[in-house]
Amino acid sequence: MDSFISKNRLILGIITGVLMGGVVGSFFPEFGTRAQIIGELFLNALKMVVLPLIIVSITLSIMKIGNLGSLGLKTIAYYAATTAIAVSIGIVVVTAVQPGAGSEIFSASMPEVVKSKEGFGVTDILRQISTPNLFKSAYEFQILPIIIASLLFGIAFGKLKKENQLILELLETMDKAIMKIVHWIIALTPIGIFGLIAGKIGEAGGGNEVLEMATQLGKYVFCVLIGLLIHGFVILPLLLRILSGRNPVTYLKDMSESLLTAFSTASSSATLPLTITNTTENAGVSPKISKFVLPLGATVNMDGTALYESVAVIFIAQSYGITLGEGELIVIFLTATLAAIGAAGIPEAGLVTMVLVLQAVGLPIEGIGIILAIDWFLDRFRTTVNVWGDSIGAAVIEKLEPDKNTV
Ligand code: ASP
């Protein structure tokens, strides 16, 4: 028993943090709101370490692996395939359940964040690929340009062969130092998560309010959650089993700290430090592979978001009494995939990129107002599936690139 507790101390602490946060936020919302500062400090500490972590991890991985082509292609193909499966599940579930049929529209005012994104399209996603100013991107926490710049530097340093010895040693030392800081932050996860959950539920007015909101849009919430459940508990574990040969239950246990952190922060990017430590240290996935596959995944691979986008858009159409044809469903399939790729790994980013999907099929953007109230709640579940999908990607790609496994 003692050894069980000492081995699982952190995860038991995190679970206690989640539960206590839930209780305090539900029954003492005012106190919960005040506890939010603890969560904020924790989240900021995680975010602070994300950019250096991504830059060093990706540059170093590429320098060591050398052949980006095959690894990159396999990673992108795997991520694109799982995202497409997720969108399909969303479309099937929402079409079968018809959560919006006959429902009245609760609120159709357009939220501010969305208003400024009117006209958001595919080119806006493409624009994220390159940046004229890396410091501005870093300042705005736009991770995709940072990843691309790190890839380029990694390839360039790799080509310098002997001349790169100094930079290799420097990056390796920085990598070790960053991981040390990550471990210090991880030790604070239970209390940080307590603050985040208590604060969020407290801010929403306590447990009753949350429950009321969830039941108002009950059928829609049900569709998103059931879709996420199918993808997270059936499809992804099957892929893990078949493609990597790993036991999904053991892998889930290994990843539990990062999954609970994803749930509490609603941010794949902020969770990245934990996702990397869990896959490499608990599950034993090669660091070289993980440190390339996971930062990329946290930014572009969002199975949960993709699934949610398709459910939400079709639900909005149903609420307006609009019947979508097959062609429109195909457009939703394609644009929801793009919208998930384009969404940043930060809270409620999916809500904003949904504009692209709505516009592509000519639905009113105001429709987002219908699902706005409950979005922060669903965000936690979809972010958890996003991170789960990324970490399974790391195990699968490790298997598909066996010659790169040695550290
Ligand atoms: N919060 C999600 C994430 O960080 C993105 C979203 O769907 O809003 O993965």
Coordinates of C-alpha atoms and ligand atoms in Angstrom, one line a residue:
M1 CA 0.0 0.0 0.0
D2 CA 2.8 2.4 1.0
S3 CA 4.7 1.7 -2.2
F4 CA 1.5 2.1 -4.2
I5 CA 1.0 5.5 -2.6
S6 CA 4.6 6.7 -3.1
K7 CA 4.6 5.5 -6.7
N8 CA 1.4 7.2 -7.5
R9 CA 1.7 10.2 -5.3
L10 CA 1.5 12.7 -8.0
I11 CA -1.5 11.3 -9.8
L12 CA -3.3 10.8 -6.5
G13 CA -2.5 14.4 -5.7
I14 CA -3.9 15.5 -9.1
I15 CA -7.1 13.5 -8.7
T16 CA -7.6 15.0 -5.2
G17 CA -6.9 18.5 -6.7
V18 CA -9.6 17.9 -9.4
L19 CA -12.2 16.6 -6.9
M20 CA -11.5 19.3 -4.3
G21 CA -11.6 22.0 -7.0
G22 CA -15.0 20.6 -8.1
V23 CA -16.4 20.6 -4.6
V24 CA -15.1 24.0 -3.6
G25 CA -16.2 25.6 -6.9
S26 CA -19.6 24.0 -6.7
F27 CA -20.5 24.8 -3.1
F28 CA -18.3 27.8 -2.3
P29 CA -18.2 29.6 -5.7
E30 CA -16.9 32.9 -4.2
F31 CA -14.0 31.2 -2.5
G32 CA -13.5 29.2 -5.7
T33 CA -13.2 32.4 -7.7
R34 CA -10.6 33.6 -5.3
A35 CA -8.6 30.4 -5.6
Q36 CA -8.4 31.1 -9.4
I37 CA -5.1 33.0 -8.8
I38 CA -3.4 29.8 -7.8
G39 CA -4.5 28.2 -11.1
E40 CA -3.4 31.2 -13.0
L41 CA 0.1 31.2 -11.5
F42 CA 0.4 27.5 -12.4
L43 CA -0.8 28.0 -15.9
N44 CA 1.6 30.9 -16.5
A45 CA 4.5 28.8 -15.2
L46 CA 3.6 26.1 -17.7
K47 CA 3.1 28.6 -20.6
M48 CA 6.5 30.2 -19.7
V49 CA 8.3 27.0 -20.3
V50 CA 6.4 26.0 -23.5
L51 CA 8.2 28.2 -26.0
P52 CA 11.8 27.3 -24.9
L53 CA 10.7 23.7 -24.7
I54 CA 9.4 23.6 -28.2
I55 CA 12.4 25.5 -29.7
V56 CA 15.0 23.3 -28.0
S57 CA 13.0 20.0 -28.4
I58 CA 12.3 20.3 -32.1
T59 CA 15.7 21.7 -33.1
L60 CA 17.5 19.0 -31.2
S61 CA 15.3 16.2 -32.4
I62 CA 15.8 17.2 -36.0
M63 CA 19.5 17.5 -35.6
K64 CA 19.7 14.1 -34.1
I65 CA 17.3 12.3 -36.4
G66 CA 18.6 13.9 -39.6
N67 CA 16.0 12.5 -42.0
L68 CA 13.0 14.7 -41.4
G69 CA 11.3 13.7 -44.6
S70 CA 10.1 10.2 -43.6
L71 CA 9.3 11.1 -40.0
G72 CA 7.5 14.3 -40.9
L73 CA 5.4 12.6 -43.6
K74 CA 4.4 9.7 -41.4
T75 CA 3.5 12.1 -38.5
I76 CA 1.4 14.3 -40.7
A77 CA -0.3 11.4 -42.5
Y78 CA -1.1 9.8 -39.1
Y79 CA -2.4 13.0 -37.6
A80 CA -4.5 13.8 -40.7
A81 CA -6.0 10.3 -40.8
T82 CA -7.1 10.4 -37.1
T83 CA -8.5 13.9 -37.5
A84 CA -10.6 12.7 -40.4
I85 CA -11.9 9.7 -38.4
A86 CA -12.8 12.1 -35.6
V87 CA -14.8 14.4 -37.9
S88 CA -16.6 11.4 -39.4
I89 CA -17.6 10.2 -36.0
G90 CA -19.0 13.6 -35.1
I91 CA -21.0 13.8 -38.4
V92 CA -22.5 10.3 -37.9
V93 CA -23.4 10.9 -34.2
V94 CA -25.0 14.4 -34.7
T95 CA -26.9 13.2 -37.8
A96 CA -28.2 10.2 -36.0
V97 CA -29.2 11.9 -32.7
Q98 CA -30.5 15.2 -34.3
P99 CA -29.9 17.3 -31.2
G100 CA -31.0 20.5 -32.8
A101 CA -34.2 19.3 -34.4
G102 CA -37.2 21.2 -33.1
S103 CA -35.1 23.1 -30.5
E104 CA -35.6 26.8 -30.0
I105 CA -32.6 29.1 -30.2
F106 CA -31.6 30.1 -26.7
S107 CA -29.3 33.0 -27.5
A108 CA -28.1 34.1 -30.9
S109 CA -25.9 37.1 -30.0
M110 CA -22.5 36.9 -31.5
P111 CA -19.6 36.7 -29.0
E112 CA -16.9 39.4 -29.2
V113 CA -14.0 37.0 -30.0
V114 CA -15.9 35.7 -32.9
K115 CA -17.1 39.0 -34.2
S116 CA -13.5 40.1 -34.9
K117 CA -13.0 36.9 -36.9
E118 CA -15.7 37.4 -39.4
G119 CA -14.3 36.5 -42.8
F120 CA -11.8 34.1 -41.3
G121 CA -10.9 31.6 -44.0
V122 CA -8.4 29.0 -45.2
T123 CA -5.9 31.7 -46.1
D124 CA -5.8 32.8 -42.5
I125 CA -4.8 29.3 -41.5
L126 CA -2.1 29.2 -44.3
R127 CA -0.8 32.6 -43.1
Q128 CA 0.2 31.0 -39.8
I129 CA 2.8 28.9 -41.6
S130 CA 5.3 31.6 -42.0
T131 CA 5.9 34.8 -40.1
P132 CA 8.0 37.9 -40.8
N133 CA 8.7 38.4 -37.1
L134 CA 9.5 35.4 -34.9
F135 CA 9.5 37.6 -31.7
K136 CA 6.0 38.9 -32.5
S137 CA 4.8 35.3 -33.0
A138 CA 6.3 34.3 -29.7
Y139 CA 4.8 37.3 -28.0
E140 CA 1.4 36.4 -29.4
F141 CA 1.9 32.7 -28.5
Q142 CA 1.5 31.6 -32.2
I143 CA 3.3 28.3 -32.1
L144 CA 3.1 27.1 -35.7
P145 CA 5.7 29.7 -37.0
I146 CA 8.0 28.9 -34.1
I147 CA 7.8 25.2 -34.9
I148 CA 8.6 25.8 -38.5
A149 CA 11.5 28.1 -37.7
S150 CA 12.9 25.4 -35.2
L151 CA 12.5 22.8 -37.9
L152 CA 14.5 24.9 -40.4
F153 CA 17.3 25.6 -37.8
G154 CA 17.3 21.9 -36.9
I155 CA 17.8 20.9 -40.5
A156 CA 20.4 23.7 -41.1
F157 CA 22.4 22.8 -37.9
G158 CA 22.2 19.1 -38.9
K159 CA 23.8 19.9 -42.2
L160 CA 26.8 21.7 -40.6
K161 CA 28.0 18.3 -39.4
K162 CA 31.2 18.8 -37.3
E163 CA 30.8 22.5 -37.0
N164 CA 27.6 22.0 -35.0
Q165 CA 29.2 20.3 -32.0
L166 CA 29.1 23.5 -29.9
I167 CA 25.4 24.1 -30.6
L168 CA 24.6 20.5 -30.1
E169 CA 26.1 20.5 -26.6
L170 CA 24.5 23.9 -25.8
L171 CA 21.0 22.6 -26.8
E172 CA 21.5 19.3 -24.9
T173 CA 22.3 21.3 -21.8
M174 CA 19.4 23.6 -22.3
D175 CA 17.1 20.6 -22.8
K176 CA 18.2 19.1 -19.5
A177 CA 17.7 22.5 -17.7
I178 CA 14.3 23.0 -19.2
M179 CA 13.2 19.4 -18.2
K180 CA 14.4 20.2 -14.6
I181 CA 12.2 23.3 -14.5
V182 CA 9.3 21.2 -16.0
H183 CA 9.7 18.7 -13.1
W184 CA 9.5 21.5 -10.6
I185 CA 6.3 22.9 -12.1
I186 CA 4.9 19.4 -12.3
A187 CA 5.3 18.9 -8.6
L188 CA 2.9 21.8 -8.2
T189 CA 0.2 20.3 -10.5
P190 CA -2.2 19.1 -7.8
I191 CA -2.6 22.6 -6.2
G192 CA -2.5 24.4 -9.6
I193 CA -5.3 22.1 -10.9
F194 CA -7.3 22.7 -7.7
G195 CA -7.2 26.4 -8.4
L196 CA -8.1 26.1 -12.1
I197 CA -11.1 23.9 -11.5
A198 CA -12.4 25.7 -8.4
G199 CA -11.9 29.0 -10.2
K200 CA -13.7 28.0 -13.3
I201 CA -16.7 26.4 -11.6
G202 CA -16.9 29.3 -9.1
E203 CA -16.8 31.8 -11.9
A204 CA -19.7 30.0 -13.6
G205 CA -21.7 30.5 -10.5
G206 CA -21.3 27.1 -8.8
G207 CA -22.2 23.5 -9.6
N208 CA -25.9 24.1 -10.0
E209 CA -25.4 26.7 -12.7
V210 CA -23.1 24.4 -14.7
L211 CA -25.5 21.5 -14.5
E212 CA -28.4 23.8 -15.6
M213 CA -26.4 25.0 -18.6
A214 CA -25.4 21.5 -19.5
T215 CA -29.0 20.2 -19.4
Q216 CA -30.3 23.2 -21.4
L217 CA -28.2 22.1 -24.3
G218 CA -28.4 18.5 -23.1
K219 CA -28.7 16.6 -26.4
Y220 CA -25.9 18.7 -28.0
V221 CA -23.6 18.1 -25.0
F222 CA -24.5 14.4 -25.2
C223 CA -23.5 14.2 -28.9
V224 CA -20.1 15.8 -28.3
L225 CA -19.4 13.7 -25.3
I226 CA -20.5 10.4 -26.9
G227 CA -18.5 11.2 -30.0
L228 CA -15.4 12.0 -27.9
L229 CA -16.0 8.8 -25.9
I230 CA -16.1 6.7 -29.0
H231 CA -13.0 8.3 -30.5
G232 CA -11.0 8.4 -27.2
F233 CA -12.0 5.0 -25.8
V234 CA -12.5 2.9 -28.9
I235 CA -10.8 4.2 -32.0
L236 CA -7.6 5.7 -30.6
P237 CA -6.9 2.7 -28.2
L238 CA -7.5 0.3 -31.2
L239 CA -5.0 2.3 -33.3
L240 CA -2.5 2.2 -30.4
R241 CA -2.9 -1.5 -30.0
I242 CA -2.7 -2.4 -33.7
L243 CA -0.1 0.1 -34.8
S244 CA 2.2 0.2 -31.8
G245 CA 1.4 -3.1 -30.0
R246 CA 1.1 -1.3 -26.7
N247 CA -1.5 -2.0 -24.0
P248 CA -4.0 1.0 -24.1
V249 CA -4.9 0.6 -20.4
T250 CA -1.2 0.8 -19.3
Y251 CA -0.7 3.7 -21.7
L252 CA -3.7 5.6 -20.4
K253 CA -2.4 5.2 -16.9
D254 CA 1.1 6.4 -18.0
M255 CA -0.5 9.5 -19.5
S256 CA -3.0 10.2 -16.8
E257 CA -1.2 13.2 -15.3
S258 CA -1.1 15.0 -18.7
L259 CA -4.7 14.1 -19.5
L260 CA -6.0 15.5 -16.2
T261 CA -3.9 18.6 -16.8
A262 CA -5.4 18.9 -20.3
F263 CA -8.9 18.7 -18.7
S264 CA -8.0 21.4 -16.1
T265 CA -6.2 23.8 -18.4
A266 CA -8.2 23.3 -21.6
S267 CA -5.0 24.0 -23.4
S268 CA -2.9 21.4 -25.4
S269 CA 0.0 23.8 -25.6
A270 CA 0.1 24.5 -21.8
T271 CA -0.1 20.7 -21.2
L272 CA 2.8 20.0 -23.6
P273 CA 5.5 19.8 -20.9
L274 CA 3.6 17.1 -19.1
T275 CA 2.7 15.3 -22.2
I276 CA 6.4 15.0 -23.1
T277 CA 7.5 13.9 -19.6
N278 CA 4.6 11.3 -19.4
T279 CA 5.3 9.7 -22.8
T280 CA 9.1 9.6 -22.4
E281 CA 9.5 8.9 -18.6
N282 CA 6.3 6.9 -17.8
A283 CA 5.6 5.2 -21.1
G284 CA 9.2 5.0 -22.3
V285 CA 8.6 6.4 -25.8
S286 CA 11.9 7.6 -27.4
P287 CA 12.5 11.2 -26.5
K288 CA 13.8 12.0 -30.0
I289 CA 10.5 10.9 -31.5
S290 CA 8.3 12.4 -28.7
K291 CA 10.0 15.8 -28.8
F292 CA 9.3 16.1 -32.5
V293 CA 5.8 14.5 -32.7
L294 CA 4.3 16.1 -29.6
P295 CA 4.9 19.8 -30.1
L296 CA 3.7 19.4 -33.6
G297 CA 0.6 17.4 -32.4
A298 CA -0.2 20.0 -29.7
T299 CA -0.4 22.6 -32.4
V300 CA -2.0 20.8 -35.4
N301 CA -3.5 17.5 -34.3
M302 CA -6.8 18.1 -32.6
D303 CA -9.1 15.1 -32.9
G304 CA -11.4 16.3 -30.1
T305 CA -11.7 19.8 -31.6
A306 CA -12.3 18.4 -35.1
L307 CA -15.1 16.1 -33.8
Y308 CA -16.7 19.0 -31.8
E309 CA -16.6 21.4 -34.8
S310 CA -18.6 19.0 -37.0
V311 CA -21.1 18.3 -34.2
A312 CA -21.5 22.0 -33.3
V313 CA -21.9 23.2 -36.9
I314 CA -24.5 20.6 -37.8
F315 CA -26.3 21.2 -34.5
I316 CA -26.5 24.9 -35.3
A317 CA -27.9 24.1 -38.8
Q318 CA -30.5 21.9 -37.2
S319 CA -31.4 24.6 -34.6
Y320 CA -32.1 27.0 -37.5
G321 CA -34.2 24.4 -39.2
I322 CA -31.7 24.1 -42.1
T323 CA -31.3 20.7 -43.7
L324 CA -27.8 20.0 -45.0
G325 CA -27.3 18.0 -48.2
E326 CA -24.5 15.5 -48.9
G327 CA -22.3 18.1 -50.6
E328 CA -22.6 20.4 -47.6
L329 CA -21.6 17.5 -45.3
I330 CA -18.5 16.9 -47.4
V331 CA -17.7 20.6 -47.1
I332 CA -18.1 20.4 -43.4
F333 CA -15.9 17.3 -43.3
L334 CA -13.1 19.1 -45.1
T335 CA -13.4 22.5 -43.4
A336 CA -13.8 21.0 -39.8
T337 CA -10.5 19.2 -40.4
L338 CA -8.9 22.4 -41.5
A339 CA -10.5 24.4 -38.6
A340 CA -9.1 21.9 -36.1
I341 CA -5.6 22.1 -37.7
G342 CA -5.8 25.9 -37.6
A343 CA -7.0 26.1 -34.0
A344 CA -4.3 27.1 -31.5
G345 CA -3.8 24.8 -28.5
I346 CA -5.3 27.4 -26.2
P347 CA -8.8 27.5 -24.5
E348 CA -11.8 27.9 -26.8
A349 CA -9.7 28.3 -29.9
G350 CA -12.0 25.9 -31.7
L351 CA -14.9 28.2 -31.1
V352 CA -13.2 30.9 -33.2
T353 CA -12.0 28.7 -36.1
M354 CA -15.6 27.3 -36.4
V355 CA -16.3 30.6 -38.2
L356 CA -14.5 29.0 -41.2
V357 CA -16.8 25.9 -41.2
L358 CA -20.0 28.0 -40.8
Q359 CA -19.1 30.3 -43.6
A360 CA -18.1 27.5 -45.9
V361 CA -21.7 26.1 -45.8
G362 CA -23.4 29.5 -45.6
L363 CA -24.6 29.2 -42.0
P364 CA -25.0 32.4 -39.8
I365 CA -22.0 33.0 -37.7
E366 CA -24.4 34.2 -34.9
G367 CA -25.2 30.5 -34.5
I368 CA -22.1 30.3 -32.4
G369 CA -24.0 32.2 -29.7
I370 CA -26.2 29.1 -29.2
I371 CA -23.4 27.0 -28.0
L372 CA -21.3 29.7 -26.4
A373 CA -22.5 29.3 -22.8
I374 CA -21.4 25.6 -22.6
D375 CA -18.2 25.9 -24.7
W376 CA -15.8 26.2 -21.8
F377 CA -17.2 23.0 -20.4
L378 CA -16.9 21.0 -23.6
D379 CA -13.5 22.5 -24.2
R380 CA -12.1 20.5 -21.4
F381 CA -13.2 17.2 -22.8
R382 CA -12.1 17.9 -26.3
T383 CA -8.7 19.1 -25.1
T384 CA -8.2 15.9 -23.2
V385 CA -9.0 13.9 -26.4
N386 CA -6.6 16.2 -28.3
V387 CA -3.7 15.4 -25.9
W388 CA -4.6 11.7 -25.8
G389 CA -4.5 11.6 -29.6
D390 CA -1.1 13.4 -29.6
S391 CA 0.4 11.0 -27.1
I392 CA -0.9 7.9 -29.0
G393 CA 0.6 9.5 -32.1
A394 CA 4.1 9.5 -30.4
A395 CA 3.8 5.8 -29.6
V396 CA 2.6 4.9 -33.1
I397 CA 5.2 7.0 -34.9
E398 CA 8.0 5.5 -32.7
K399 CA 6.9 2.1 -34.0
L400 CA 6.7 3.2 -37.6
E401 CA 10.2 4.7 -37.4
P402 CA 12.1 2.0 -35.5
D403 CA 15.5 3.0 -36.8
K404 CA 15.2 6.3 -35.0
N405 CA 14.5 4.8 -31.6
T406 CA 17.9 5.0 -30.0
V407 CA 18.4 8.0 -27.9
Ligands
ASP1 N1 -8.6 24.1 -26.2 C1 -8.3 23.2 -27.3 C2 -6.8 22.8 -27.1 O1 -6.0 23.4 -26.6 C3 -8.5 23.8 -28.6 C4 -10.0 24.0 -28.8 O2 -10.7 23.1 -29.3 O3 -10.5 25.1 -28.5 O4 -6.5 21.7 -27.6

